[in-house]
Short mmCIF file of C-alpha atoms in Angstrom, two decimals:
data_model
loop_
_atom_site.label_atom_id
_atom_site.label_comp_id
_atom_site.label_asym_id
_atom_site.label_seq_id
_atom_site.Cartn_x
_atom_site.Cartn_y
_atom_site.Cartn_z
CA MET A 13 57.28 -114.04 -6.44
CA ARG A 14 59.68 -115.23 -3.74
CA GLU A 15 58.05 -117.19 -0.94
CA PRO A 16 58.10 -115.67 2.56
CA GLY A 17 61.09 -116.90 4.55
CA SER A 18 63.10 -117.93 1.48
CA LYS A 19 65.57 -115.02 1.18
CA ASP A 20 68.16 -116.34 3.62
CA GLY A 21 67.39 -120.05 3.76
CA PRO A 22 64.80 -122.00 5.72
CA TRP A 23 63.26 -121.24 9.10
CA LEU A 24 63.02 -123.77 11.91
CA LEU A 25 59.72 -123.93 13.82
CA VAL A 26 60.21 -125.54 17.23
CA SER A 27 56.81 -126.18 18.76
CA ASP A 28 55.54 -127.59 22.01
CA ILE A 29 52.94 -130.34 21.56
CA ASP A 30 50.38 -130.49 24.38
CA ASP A 31 47.81 -127.67 24.17
CA THR A 32 49.98 -125.88 21.59
CA LEU A 33 49.61 -128.11 18.53
CA THR A 34 46.96 -130.35 20.10
CA GLY A 35 43.53 -129.23 21.26
CA ASP A 36 41.93 -128.45 17.89
CA ARG A 37 42.35 -131.29 15.41
CA ALA A 38 40.91 -129.38 12.43
CA ALA A 39 43.38 -126.53 13.02
CA LEU A 40 46.25 -129.02 13.32
CA ASP A 41 45.25 -130.64 10.03
CA ARG A 42 45.23 -127.23 8.31
CA LEU A 43 48.62 -126.28 9.77
CA TRP A 44 50.17 -129.58 8.69
CA ARG A 45 48.91 -129.15 5.10
CA THR A 46 50.43 -125.65 5.06
CA LEU A 47 53.78 -126.82 6.45
CA LYS A 48 53.99 -129.73 4.00
CA ALA A 49 53.47 -127.34 1.08
CA ARG A 50 56.45 -125.26 2.29
CA LYS A 51 58.72 -127.99 3.65
CA ASN A 52 61.78 -126.56 1.88
CA ARG A 53 61.22 -123.15 3.51
CA LEU A 54 60.11 -124.14 6.98
CA ARG A 55 61.45 -127.10 8.95
CA LEU A 56 59.42 -128.47 11.87
CA ALA A 57 60.67 -129.81 15.19
CA LEU A 58 58.41 -130.89 18.03
CA ASN A 59 59.66 -130.07 21.51
CA SER A 60 57.99 -131.74 24.48
CA SER A 61 58.64 -132.18 28.17
CA ARG A 62 57.46 -135.79 27.83
CA PRO A 63 59.85 -138.63 26.89
CA ALA A 64 59.86 -140.15 23.41
CA VAL A 65 57.72 -143.20 24.17
CA SER A 66 54.90 -140.98 25.47
CA VAL A 67 55.17 -138.50 22.59
CA ASP A 68 55.13 -141.29 20.00
CA LYS A 69 51.78 -142.49 21.34
CA THR A 70 50.35 -138.97 20.99
CA LEU A 71 51.66 -138.70 17.43
CA ALA A 72 50.02 -142.01 16.56
CA ASP A 73 46.69 -141.22 18.23
CA ASP A 74 46.15 -137.48 17.84
CA PHE A 75 48.04 -136.28 14.76
CA PRO A 76 47.16 -136.42 11.04
CA GLU A 77 48.03 -139.55 9.10
CA GLY A 78 51.45 -139.14 7.52
CA PHE A 79 52.56 -136.47 9.98
CA HIS A 80 56.35 -136.49 9.89
CA PRO A 81 58.24 -133.64 11.58
CA ASP A 82 61.90 -133.15 10.69
CA ALA A 83 62.92 -133.66 14.30
CA VAL A 84 61.45 -134.49 17.70
CA ILE A 85 62.93 -133.15 20.94
CA THR A 86 61.61 -134.94 24.02
CA GLY A 87 62.22 -135.31 27.73
CA LEU A 88 62.59 -131.52 28.20
CA GLY A 89 65.54 -131.42 25.86
CA THR A 90 67.26 -134.63 26.97
CA GLU A 91 66.40 -136.58 23.80
CA ILE A 92 66.64 -135.51 20.14
CA ARG A 93 65.62 -137.50 17.09
CA LEU A 94 66.49 -136.15 13.66
CA GLY A 95 64.96 -137.95 10.70
CA GLY A 96 63.78 -140.70 13.05
CA SER A 97 67.22 -141.47 14.53
CA HIS A 98 68.44 -140.50 17.99
CA LEU A 99 71.35 -138.08 18.12
CA ASP A 100 73.43 -140.20 20.47
CA GLY A 101 76.10 -137.52 20.86
CA TRP A 102 73.47 -135.36 22.52
CA ARG A 103 72.00 -138.06 24.75
CA GLN A 104 75.34 -139.41 25.93
CA GLN A 105 76.33 -136.15 27.57
CA PHE A 106 73.70 -136.85 30.27
CA SER A 107 74.75 -140.46 30.91
CA SER A 108 76.79 -139.63 34.02
CA TRP A 109 74.23 -137.27 35.57
CA PRO A 110 72.89 -138.89 38.80
CA ASP A 111 69.19 -138.96 37.96
CA LYS A 112 68.52 -141.90 40.27
CA GLU A 113 70.21 -140.10 43.16
CA VAL A 114 68.06 -137.02 42.48
CA ARG A 115 64.92 -139.15 42.65
CA ARG A 116 66.05 -140.77 45.87
CA LEU A 117 66.78 -137.45 47.56
CA VAL A 118 63.49 -135.85 46.53
CA MET A 119 61.46 -138.91 47.51
CA GLU A 120 63.11 -138.87 50.95
CA LEU A 121 61.65 -135.37 51.37
CA GLY A 122 58.20 -136.88 50.85
CA TYR A 123 57.47 -135.85 47.26
CA HIS A 124 56.26 -138.30 44.63
CA PRO A 125 57.98 -138.75 41.27
CA HIS A 126 55.90 -138.77 38.13
CA ASP A 127 55.37 -142.16 36.49
CA ASP A 128 58.44 -143.87 35.05
CA ILE A 129 57.32 -143.09 31.51
CA PHE A 130 57.93 -139.40 32.24
CA GLN A 131 61.54 -139.85 33.44
CA THR A 132 64.70 -139.87 31.32
CA GLY A 133 68.41 -140.19 32.03
CA GLY A 134 68.80 -136.42 32.11
CA LYS A 135 65.46 -135.49 33.71
CA ALA A 136 63.76 -136.30 36.99
CA SER A 137 60.16 -135.13 37.34
CA PHE A 138 58.03 -134.78 40.46
CA ALA A 139 54.72 -133.53 41.82
CA VAL A 140 55.60 -130.72 44.25
CA PRO A 141 52.57 -128.64 45.35
CA GLY A 142 53.74 -125.08 45.91
CA GLN A 143 56.71 -122.73 45.68
CA ASP A 144 57.74 -123.19 49.32
CA ASP A 145 58.00 -126.93 48.75
CA VAL A 146 59.92 -126.36 45.52
CA ASP A 147 62.41 -124.14 47.37
CA ARG A 148 62.87 -126.88 49.97
CA VAL A 149 63.62 -129.45 47.27
CA LEU A 150 66.06 -127.24 45.40
CA GLU A 151 67.94 -126.27 48.56
CA SER A 152 68.31 -129.93 49.49
CA LEU A 153 69.72 -130.74 46.05
CA ARG A 154 72.15 -127.83 46.25
CA ARG A 155 73.43 -129.06 49.61
CA SER A 156 73.98 -132.49 48.05
CA GLY A 157 76.43 -130.97 45.54
CA ILE A 158 74.48 -132.13 42.46
CA ASP A 159 74.54 -129.75 39.47
CA PHE A 160 71.11 -129.23 37.95
CA ARG A 161 68.62 -126.94 36.26
CA SER A 162 65.01 -126.75 37.43
CA ILE A 163 61.69 -125.82 35.85
CA TYR A 164 58.46 -125.42 37.81
CA SER A 165 55.26 -125.20 35.77
CA GLY A 166 51.56 -125.90 35.97
CA LYS A 167 50.20 -126.43 39.47
CA SER A 168 52.80 -128.91 40.72
CA ASP A 169 55.20 -130.03 37.99
CA LEU A 170 58.83 -129.80 39.09
CA ASP A 171 61.44 -130.98 36.58
CA ILE A 172 65.06 -131.38 37.64
CA LEU A 173 67.41 -131.45 34.63
CA ALA A 174 71.04 -132.17 33.95
CA PRO A 175 72.79 -128.79 33.67
CA GLY A 176 73.34 -129.06 29.89
CA ALA A 177 69.77 -130.12 29.14
CA GLY A 178 66.64 -128.11 28.42
CA LYS A 179 64.30 -127.28 25.56
CA ASP A 180 66.45 -124.25 24.75
CA ALA A 181 69.77 -126.10 24.69
CA ALA A 182 68.31 -128.88 22.54
CA MET A 183 66.90 -126.36 20.07
CA ARG A 184 70.29 -124.68 19.70
CA TYR A 185 71.98 -128.04 19.15
CA LEU A 186 69.38 -129.10 16.57
CA ALA A 187 69.55 -125.78 14.71
CA ASP A 188 73.31 -126.20 14.48
CA GLN A 189 72.91 -129.75 13.14
CA LEU A 190 70.52 -128.44 10.46
CA GLY A 191 72.71 -125.46 9.60
CA ILE A 192 69.98 -122.97 10.52
CA PRO A 193 71.06 -119.80 12.36
CA ILE A 194 69.38 -119.31 15.72
CA GLU A 195 67.87 -116.01 14.56
CA ARG A 196 65.80 -118.00 12.03
CA THR A 197 64.20 -120.18 14.69
CA VAL A 198 60.62 -119.71 15.91
CA ALA A 199 59.43 -121.19 19.21
CA ALA A 200 55.75 -121.89 19.85
CA GLY A 201 54.28 -122.82 23.21
CA ASP A 202 51.68 -122.40 25.92
CA SER A 203 53.25 -123.02 29.35
CA GLY A 204 56.00 -122.01 31.72
CA ASN A 205 58.33 -124.81 30.67
CA ASP A 206 58.52 -123.09 27.26
CA LEU A 207 60.04 -119.89 28.70
CA ALA A 208 63.67 -120.90 28.17
CA LEU A 209 62.78 -121.92 24.60
CA PHE A 210 61.21 -118.51 23.98
CA GLU A 211 64.29 -116.74 25.32
CA ALA A 212 66.66 -118.73 23.09
CA ALA A 213 64.67 -118.59 19.82
CA GLY A 214 64.89 -115.82 17.25
CA LYS A 215 61.11 -115.32 17.43
CA ALA A 216 58.32 -116.81 19.53
CA ILE A 217 54.58 -117.45 19.39
CA ALA A 218 52.38 -117.71 22.48
CA VAL A 219 49.13 -119.39 21.44
CA GLY A 220 45.84 -117.82 22.52
CA ASN A 221 45.31 -120.42 25.25
CA ALA A 222 48.77 -119.82 26.79
CA ARG A 223 48.97 -120.05 30.58
CA ARG A 224 49.54 -117.02 32.76
CA GLU A 225 52.94 -118.41 33.86
CA LEU A 226 54.18 -118.08 30.27
CA LEU A 227 52.55 -114.72 29.57
CA LEU A 228 54.13 -113.14 32.65
CA GLY A 229 57.68 -114.14 31.72
CA LEU A 230 57.93 -114.20 27.95
CA PRO A 231 60.29 -111.87 26.03
CA LYS A 232 57.88 -109.24 24.74
CA ASP A 233 60.23 -107.80 22.12
CA LYS A 234 60.15 -110.93 19.96
CA THR A 235 56.95 -112.76 20.96
CA TYR A 236 53.70 -112.72 19.00
CA LEU A 237 50.61 -113.14 21.19
CA ALA A 238 48.11 -115.05 19.08
CA LYS A 239 44.38 -114.62 19.44
CA ALA A 240 43.63 -118.09 18.07
CA HIS A 241 44.15 -121.13 20.26
CA HIS A 242 46.27 -124.24 19.70
CA ALA A 243 47.55 -124.96 16.16
CA ALA A 244 45.51 -122.09 14.73
CA GLY A 245 47.48 -119.75 16.98
CA VAL A 246 50.77 -121.18 15.70
CA GLU A 247 49.68 -120.59 12.10
CA GLU A 248 48.49 -117.07 13.01
CA GLY A 249 51.90 -116.26 14.45
CA LEU A 250 53.83 -117.64 11.50
CA THR A 251 51.68 -115.54 9.19
CA ALA A 252 52.17 -112.42 11.33
CA PHE A 253 55.95 -112.88 11.15
CA GLY A 254 55.74 -113.19 7.35
CA ILE A 255 57.06 -116.74 7.39
CA LEU A 256 53.79 -118.05 5.97
CA PRO A 257 51.80 -116.11 3.35
#
């Protein structure tokens, strides 16, 4: 019998980390065993808003021993590692983006940046408490003439990105590097900063503990709403799509 997902080559699962894969260690262990058994049919990429140094600590502390994804996308799509090595061609495209100037302008408005560990060359992250304040920040940046993308999620997390960055753009670039068509990608997530990823992927899985901000904006025609939380919800979605048995 042919394995699910094998007819037209492998699938690429691109999953958020915090509260999507993490949150239920037993479920994560089960999912990892399942993915390892089908590694030729289903490739795994992690996709986090946090920079690499922060994600690496989580992988060391909270993931199963021997956990090795095919790729890790970090810094909200500003960093990509494939097989453990940075894709410098991707990272270099953000080298001229004025991240320090963005931080200076936003701080002058009275808003605090997140800790240095959460900043990258293509991403500037801040605590901005409320949509009115967010609008004030974005209008100031527009007047400065800086090109950017923005994502507002959680209660106060405002991320300002280089225009070519983002979880969605990084996923498309990675899929191309792996030779996997975008229609054979599956995004998994729980928060508003996964919305662009859901829009770009061929299919999507919202875990059972997904935040309202994601549920209100997700593309309903291709998204599976899992009942199970965390990694169990990811496995539930993959099974519902027929990618896992």
